[in-house]
Amino acid sequence: MEVLRITNLSKTFDGVRAVDGLSFGVEEGAITALIGPNGSGKTVTFNLITGFYRPTGGEICFKDTNITRLAPHKIFNLGIGRTFQNIRLFPQMTVLENILLGLKYNSGESLLAAIFRTPSMLREEKENMQKAIALLKTVGMENKRDEMAENLSYGQRRLVEIARTLGTDSEFYLLDEPMSGIFPNMIPQLLSIIKQLRSSGKTVLFIEHNMKVVMDVSDRVVVLNHGKMIAAGTPAEIQANEAVLDAYMGKRRMRAS
C-alpha cells in the first residue's frame, strides 16, 4: 500500500522547471531512495512534499489526505518528519537542548501546567530528558550533550539533526543526505537506524549520493534527472538501467566509446 503518492508534480523557478511532471509512490513500511545527479530536483521534491515550496502544478497525497497546499506545520502534524540538506540547529543552544526542542510536551502545552509546574509536567520533562539522552546515544553523540551546537563539526551537527528528527516519532521520515559529512565508521550505525525504522513499521524516503548505501539499504530506488523520473525499481534493476548509467556517467561513457 502506498503511503505517499505524487502525481504530475511540477515546480518552476523563474521559468526553469526544477521538477517537471513528476509522478511516483512510496510504499508504506519501505525504504525508498531518491537519487539523481546534482540539480536533478531531489531536494526541491522534498520541499514540495513538506510544504516549504508550493507546487506550480500537480498533487501530493499522504495516506488519504491531499497535502499539496498545506503549511509545513500541518504536514508535520500528520506524521511526516524530515532532515534538511542545510542543517538547521540552534547554534547558541546545547546539543541536548536542540534534541529536547524536537520532543513532544503534551502536559507542557497547557498554560496552567507550565505556570504551576504540575506533577504531570515534571514527570514528562524527566521522561523527555531520558529520551533525548537515549537518542544522542543512538547516534553516538551522548558525550557531546552539553556542547554548544555551534562548536560541533559538520558531521556531528548532521548526527544531532538526525537524532532530533527521530525524536519526533513520525510515521514517515524524509532524510536529506543523512550520510553527508559523517565519518565512515558511523555509516553502519546509521544504516542500522534506518533499517530499525523499517522494522518498526515506519516509512523512509531518503536522498543519498553514496551509491553503496543506496544499494545496501533500499527496497526501491527512484531516479531523477532534470526534474523528471527516468527510472524506478529495485536496486538491482537500477544498477542495470541504461538511462541511469547515462545520467550519472553519460559524458564518460561517450568518451570511452
mmCIF file of C-alpha atoms in Angstrom:
data_model
loop_
_atom_site.group_PDB
_atom_site.id
_atom_site.type_symbol
_atom_site.label_atom_id
_atom_site.label_comp_id
_atom_site.label_asym_id
_atom_site.label_seq_id
_atom_site.Cartn_x
_atom_site.Cartn_y
_atom_site.Cartn_z
ATOM 1 C CA MET A 1 0.000 0.000 0.000
ATOM 2 C CA GLU A 2 1.284 3.460 -0.914
ATOM 3 C CA VAL A 3 1.571 5.910 1.964
ATOM 4 C CA LEU A 4 2.615 8.763 -0.342
ATOM 5 C CA ARG A 5 1.510 9.410 -3.907
ATOM 6 C CA ILE A 6 2.926 12.210 -6.082
ATOM 7 C CA THR A 7 1.056 12.901 -9.319
ATOM 8 C CA ASN A 8 2.286 15.108 -12.173
ATOM 9 C CA LEU A 9 4.163 17.370 -9.754
ATOM 10 C CA SER A 10 5.890 20.462 -11.140
ATOM 11 C CA LYS A 11 7.803 23.417 -9.722
ATOM 12 C CA THR A 12 9.083 26.335 -11.761
ATOM 13 C CA PHE A 13 11.612 28.947 -10.639
ATOM 14 C CA ASP A 14 11.936 31.973 -12.941
ATOM 15 C CA GLY A 15 10.874 29.926 -15.929
ATOM 16 C CA VAL A 16 13.138 26.964 -15.117
ATOM 17 C CA ARG A 17 11.378 23.692 -14.271
ATOM 18 C CA ALA A 18 13.171 22.216 -11.263
ATOM 19 C CA VAL A 19 10.530 19.460 -11.046
ATOM 20 C CA ASP A 20 8.749 18.539 -14.252
ATOM 21 C CA GLY A 21 5.661 16.319 -14.296
ATOM 22 C CA LEU A 22 6.942 14.015 -11.565
ATOM 23 C CA SER A 23 4.840 11.011 -10.531
ATOM 24 C CA PHE A 24 5.780 8.206 -8.140
ATOM 25 C CA GLY A 25 4.621 6.482 -4.979
ATOM 26 C CA VAL A 26 6.240 5.410 -1.717
ATOM 27 C CA GLU A 27 5.216 2.085 -0.197
ATOM 28 C CA GLU A 28 4.247 2.034 3.460
ATOM 29 C CA GLY A 29 6.881 0.453 5.706
ATOM 30 C CA ALA A 30 9.561 0.504 2.992
ATOM 31 C CA ILE A 31 12.858 2.314 2.488
ATOM 32 C CA THR A 32 12.870 4.251 -0.781
ATOM 33 C CA ALA A 33 15.909 6.123 -2.124
ATOM 34 C CA LEU A 34 15.540 9.232 -4.272
ATOM 35 C CA ILE A 35 18.710 9.642 -6.331
ATOM 36 C CA GLY A 36 19.972 11.620 -9.282
ATOM 37 C CA PRO A 37 22.794 13.941 -10.372
ATOM 38 C CA ASN A 38 23.219 17.309 -8.669
ATOM 39 C CA GLY A 39 20.432 19.681 -9.708
ATOM 40 C CA SER A 40 18.047 16.890 -10.655
ATOM 41 C CA GLY A 41 15.283 18.136 -8.336
ATOM 42 C CA LYS A 42 15.625 15.831 -5.321
ATOM 43 C CA THR A 43 15.660 18.412 -2.511
ATOM 44 C CA VAL A 44 13.053 20.526 -4.320
ATOM 45 C CA THR A 45 10.819 17.444 -4.274
ATOM 46 C CA PHE A 46 11.370 17.096 -0.515
ATOM 47 C CA ASN A 47 10.486 20.764 -0.034
ATOM 48 C CA LEU A 48 7.297 20.295 -2.043
ATOM 49 C CA ILE A 49 6.267 17.224 -0.039
ATOM 50 C CA THR A 50 6.815 19.010 3.284
ATOM 51 C CA GLY A 51 5.145 22.287 2.310
ATOM 52 C CA PHE A 52 8.213 24.537 2.173
ATOM 53 C CA TYR A 53 7.551 25.135 -1.530
ATOM 54 C CA ARG A 54 4.174 25.443 -3.228
ATOM 55 C CA PRO A 55 3.991 23.411 -6.446
ATOM 56 C CA THR A 56 3.343 25.019 -9.802
ATOM 57 C CA GLY A 57 1.169 22.029 -10.652
ATOM 58 C CA GLY A 58 0.296 18.504 -9.613
ATOM 59 C CA GLU A 59 -0.831 16.801 -6.422
ATOM 60 C CA ILE A 60 0.680 15.202 -3.311
ATOM 61 C CA CYS A 61 -1.335 12.822 -1.131
ATOM 62 C CA PHE A 62 -0.238 11.358 2.207
ATOM 63 C CA LYS A 63 -2.430 8.379 3.037
ATOM 64 C CA ASP A 64 -5.957 9.721 2.449
ATOM 65 C CA THR A 65 -5.099 13.419 2.773
ATOM 66 C CA ASN A 66 -4.258 15.842 -0.016
ATOM 67 C CA ILE A 67 -1.304 17.803 1.396
ATOM 68 C CA THR A 68 -0.417 19.703 -1.785
ATOM 69 C CA ARG A 69 -1.014 23.154 -0.327
ATOM 70 C CA LEU A 70 -0.855 22.543 3.417
ATOM 71 C CA ALA A 71 1.514 24.549 5.625
ATOM 72 C CA PRO A 72 4.653 22.756 6.876
ATOM 73 C CA HIS A 73 3.450 22.508 10.485
ATOM 74 C CA LYS A 74 0.188 20.888 9.396
ATOM 75 C CA ILE A 75 2.078 18.350 7.280
ATOM 76 C CA PHE A 76 4.347 17.618 10.245
ATOM 77 C CA ASN A 77 1.316 17.088 12.482
ATOM 78 C CA LEU A 78 0.055 14.426 10.067
ATOM 79 C CA GLY A 79 3.151 12.346 10.860
ATOM 80 C CA ILE A 80 5.844 13.468 8.391
ATOM 81 C CA GLY A 81 9.283 14.329 9.809
ATOM 82 C CA ARG A 82 12.379 15.383 7.895
ATOM 83 C CA THR A 83 16.003 16.437 7.984
ATOM 84 C CA PHE A 84 17.408 19.181 5.781
ATOM 85 C CA GLN A 85 20.267 19.346 3.304
ATOM 86 C CA ASN A 86 21.356 22.539 5.077
ATOM 87 C CA ILE A 87 21.436 21.577 8.749
ATOM 88 C CA ARG A 88 19.026 23.555 10.942
ATOM 89 C CA LEU A 89 20.183 23.519 14.546
ATOM 90 C CA PHE A 90 20.072 26.350 17.075
ATOM 91 C CA PRO A 91 23.789 27.245 17.332
ATOM 92 C CA GLN A 92 23.552 29.060 20.675
ATOM 93 C CA MET A 93 21.898 26.105 22.392
ATOM 94 C CA THR A 94 23.467 22.893 23.641
ATOM 95 C CA VAL A 95 23.201 19.598 21.812
ATOM 96 C CA LEU A 96 20.797 18.286 24.455
ATOM 97 C CA GLU A 97 18.616 21.410 24.262
ATOM 98 C CA ASN A 98 18.381 21.020 20.478
ATOM 99 C CA ILE A 99 17.109 17.456 20.923
ATOM 100 C CA LEU A 100 14.618 18.437 23.642
ATOM 101 C CA LEU A 101 13.109 21.053 21.313
ATOM 102 C CA GLY A 102 12.070 18.297 18.912
ATOM 103 C CA LEU A 103 10.182 16.250 21.511
ATOM 104 C CA LYS A 104 6.500 16.498 22.339
ATOM 105 C CA TYR A 105 5.384 18.058 25.624
ATOM 106 C CA ASN A 106 1.715 17.243 25.989
ATOM 107 C CA SER A 107 1.498 18.495 29.580
ATOM 108 C CA GLY A 108 3.726 21.471 28.917
ATOM 109 C CA GLU A 109 1.428 22.654 26.147
ATOM 110 C CA SER A 110 -1.062 23.584 28.851
ATOM 111 C CA LEU A 111 -0.508 27.128 30.166
ATOM 112 C CA LEU A 112 -1.602 26.142 33.665
ATOM 113 C CA ALA A 113 0.770 23.170 33.718
ATOM 114 C CA ALA A 114 3.645 25.419 32.662
ATOM 115 C CA ILE A 115 2.864 28.073 35.294
ATOM 116 C CA PHE A 116 2.232 25.771 38.237
ATOM 117 C CA ARG A 117 4.796 23.081 37.292
ATOM 118 C CA THR A 118 2.298 20.286 37.785
ATOM 119 C CA PRO A 119 3.451 16.750 38.653
ATOM 120 C CA SER A 120 2.435 15.533 35.200
ATOM 121 C CA MET A 121 4.565 18.193 33.528
ATOM 122 C CA LEU A 122 7.566 17.456 35.751
ATOM 123 C CA ARG A 123 7.186 13.746 35.016
ATOM 124 C CA GLU A 124 7.046 14.422 31.293
ATOM 125 C CA GLU A 125 10.146 16.636 31.472
ATOM 126 C CA LYS A 126 12.052 13.798 33.146
ATOM 127 C CA GLU A 127 10.841 11.271 30.564
ATOM 128 C CA ASN A 128 11.818 13.560 27.682
ATOM 129 C CA MET A 129 15.253 14.147 29.200
ATOM 130 C CA GLN A 130 15.804 10.380 29.292
ATOM 131 C CA LYS A 131 14.515 10.038 25.739
ATOM 132 C CA ALA A 132 16.796 12.834 24.479
ATOM 133 C CA ILE A 133 19.868 11.220 26.043
ATOM 134 C CA ALA A 134 18.898 7.858 24.533
ATOM 135 C CA LEU A 135 18.547 9.473 21.086
ATOM 136 C CA LEU A 136 22.010 11.018 21.382
ATOM 137 C CA LYS A 137 23.395 7.641 22.383
ATOM 138 C CA THR A 138 21.752 6.106 19.305
ATOM 139 C CA VAL A 139 23.809 8.371 17.021
ATOM 140 C CA GLY A 140 26.967 8.232 19.146
ATOM 141 C CA MET A 141 26.727 11.827 20.404
ATOM 142 C CA GLU A 142 25.891 11.350 24.088
ATOM 143 C CA ASN A 143 29.357 12.641 25.133
ATOM 144 C CA LYS A 144 28.576 15.969 23.392
ATOM 145 C CA ARG A 145 25.245 16.589 25.164
ATOM 146 C CA ASP A 146 26.448 19.798 26.904
ATOM 147 C CA GLU A 147 28.416 21.141 23.930
ATOM 148 C CA MET A 148 27.112 24.233 22.132
ATOM 149 C CA ALA A 149 25.829 23.270 18.705
ATOM 150 C CA GLU A 150 27.953 25.952 17.031
ATOM 151 C CA ASN A 151 31.111 24.180 18.240
ATOM 152 C CA LEU A 152 30.317 20.895 16.509
ATOM 153 C CA SER A 153 31.817 19.717 13.245
ATOM 154 C CA TYR A 154 29.568 19.441 10.192
ATOM 155 C CA GLY A 155 29.247 15.675 10.581
ATOM 156 C CA GLN A 156 28.428 15.986 14.288
ATOM 157 C CA ARG A 157 25.715 18.549 13.542
ATOM 158 C CA ARG A 158 24.272 16.141 10.988
ATOM 159 C CA LEU A 159 24.079 13.404 13.626
ATOM 160 C CA VAL A 160 22.324 15.715 16.076
ATOM 161 C CA GLU A 161 19.791 16.709 13.430
ATOM 162 C CA ILE A 162 19.072 13.047 12.674
ATOM 163 C CA ALA A 163 18.595 12.342 16.399
ATOM 164 C CA ARG A 164 16.205 15.290 16.729
ATOM 165 C CA THR A 165 14.174 14.103 13.743
ATOM 166 C CA LEU A 166 13.954 10.579 15.168
ATOM 167 C CA GLY A 167 12.612 12.137 18.365
ATOM 168 C CA THR A 168 9.507 13.400 16.560
ATOM 169 C CA ASP A 169 8.307 9.776 16.384
ATOM 170 C CA SER A 170 6.841 10.382 12.928
ATOM 171 C CA GLU A 171 5.229 7.756 10.711
ATOM 172 C CA PHE A 172 7.111 8.859 7.604
ATOM 173 C CA TYR A 173 10.691 10.165 7.558
ATOM 174 C CA LEU A 174 12.316 12.170 4.775
ATOM 175 C CA LEU A 175 16.099 12.147 5.220
ATOM 176 C CA ASP A 176 18.068 14.528 3.004
ATOM 177 C CA GLU A 177 21.598 13.130 2.537
ATOM 178 C CA PRO A 178 21.823 11.582 6.020
ATOM 179 C CA MET A 179 25.347 10.238 5.385
ATOM 180 C CA SER A 180 26.754 13.590 4.215
ATOM 181 C CA GLY A 181 29.793 14.639 6.255
ATOM 182 C CA ILE A 182 29.590 11.570 8.510
ATOM 183 C CA PHE A 183 32.772 9.701 9.417
ATOM 184 C CA PRO A 184 32.795 6.354 7.537
ATOM 185 C CA ASN A 185 32.828 4.392 10.790
ATOM 186 C CA MET A 186 29.408 5.864 11.674
ATOM 187 C CA ILE A 187 27.731 4.814 8.405
ATOM 188 C CA PRO A 188 26.937 1.216 9.503
ATOM 189 C CA GLN A 189 25.296 2.564 12.667
ATOM 190 C CA LEU A 190 23.123 4.992 10.692
ATOM 191 C CA LEU A 191 22.192 2.241 8.244
ATOM 192 C CA SER A 192 21.133 0.144 11.212
ATOM 193 C CA ILE A 193 18.971 3.017 12.495
ATOM 194 C CA ILE A 194 17.223 3.334 9.126
ATOM 195 C CA LYS A 195 16.619 -0.419 8.991
ATOM 196 C CA GLN A 196 15.217 -0.316 12.539
ATOM 197 C CA LEU A 197 12.741 2.352 11.428
ATOM 198 C CA ARG A 198 11.515 -0.030 8.734
ATOM 199 C CA SER A 199 11.329 -2.912 11.220
ATOM 200 C CA SER A 200 9.130 -0.796 13.493
ATOM 201 C CA GLY A 201 6.698 -0.084 10.648
ATOM 202 C CA LYS A 202 7.967 3.379 9.742
ATOM 203 C CA THR A 203 8.399 4.569 6.152
ATOM 204 C CA VAL A 204 11.605 6.203 4.922
ATOM 205 C CA LEU A 205 12.293 8.255 1.795
ATOM 206 C CA PHE A 206 15.896 9.415 1.607
ATOM 207 C CA ILE A 207 18.225 11.300 -0.715
ATOM 208 C CA GLU A 208 21.740 9.947 -0.916
ATOM 209 C CA HIS A 209 24.802 10.203 -3.180
ATOM 210 C CA ASN A 210 26.621 7.239 -1.655
ATOM 211 C CA MET A 211 25.541 4.504 -4.056
ATOM 212 C CA LYS A 212 26.798 1.701 -1.829
ATOM 213 C CA VAL A 213 24.479 2.949 0.922
ATOM 214 C CA VAL A 214 21.587 3.230 -1.545
ATOM 215 C CA MET A 215 22.055 -0.287 -2.854
ATOM 216 C CA ASP A 216 22.569 -1.800 0.596
ATOM 217 C CA VAL A 217 19.531 -0.384 2.390
ATOM 218 C CA SER A 218 16.851 0.463 -0.195
ATOM 219 C CA ASP A 219 13.797 -1.602 -1.057
ATOM 220 C CA ARG A 220 13.138 0.657 -4.051
ATOM 221 C CA VAL A 221 15.035 3.387 -5.868
ATOM 222 C CA VAL A 222 13.548 6.350 -7.768
ATOM 223 C CA VAL A 223 15.923 8.180 -10.129
ATOM 224 C CA LEU A 224 15.510 11.804 -11.204
ATOM 225 C CA ASN A 225 17.238 13.762 -13.942
ATOM 226 C CA HIS A 226 16.384 17.330 -14.937
ATOM 227 C CA GLY A 227 13.332 17.224 -12.669
ATOM 228 C CA LYS A 228 11.843 14.103 -14.249
ATOM 229 C CA MET A 229 11.731 10.498 -13.152
ATOM 230 C CA ILE A 230 13.850 8.440 -15.546
ATOM 231 C CA ALA A 231 13.697 5.106 -13.703
ATOM 232 C CA ALA A 232 12.225 3.330 -10.678
ATOM 233 C CA GLY A 233 12.776 -0.187 -9.418
ATOM 234 C CA THR A 234 14.763 -2.425 -7.141
ATOM 235 C CA PRO A 235 18.452 -1.639 -6.543
ATOM 236 C CA ALA A 236 19.439 -4.453 -8.917
ATOM 237 C CA GLU A 237 17.158 -3.112 -11.646
ATOM 238 C CA ILE A 238 18.519 0.420 -11.239
ATOM 239 C CA GLN A 239 22.139 -0.760 -11.424
ATOM 240 C CA ALA A 240 21.419 -2.316 -14.822
ATOM 241 C CA ASN A 241 19.332 0.561 -16.217
ATOM 242 C CA GLU A 242 20.928 2.262 -19.231
ATOM 243 C CA ALA A 243 19.124 5.584 -18.662
ATOM 244 C CA VAL A 244 20.509 5.742 -15.129
ATOM 245 C CA LEU A 245 24.031 4.913 -16.285
ATOM 246 C CA ASP A 246 23.794 7.645 -18.905
ATOM 247 C CA ALA A 247 22.528 10.201 -16.355
ATOM 248 C CA TYR A 248 25.421 9.523 -13.989
ATOM 249 C CA MET A 249 28.160 8.620 -16.445
ATOM 250 C CA GLY A 250 26.978 9.892 -19.809
ATOM 251 C CA LYS A 251 29.967 12.051 -20.699
ATOM 252 C CA ARG A 252 32.486 9.434 -19.559
ATOM 253 C CA ARG A 253 30.603 6.711 -21.438
ATOM 254 C CA MET A 254 30.640 8.858 -24.587
ATOM 255 C CA ARG A 255 34.387 9.487 -24.273
ATOM 256 C CA ALA A 256 35.017 5.785 -23.656
ATOM 257 C CA SER A 257 33.143 4.833 -26.785
#
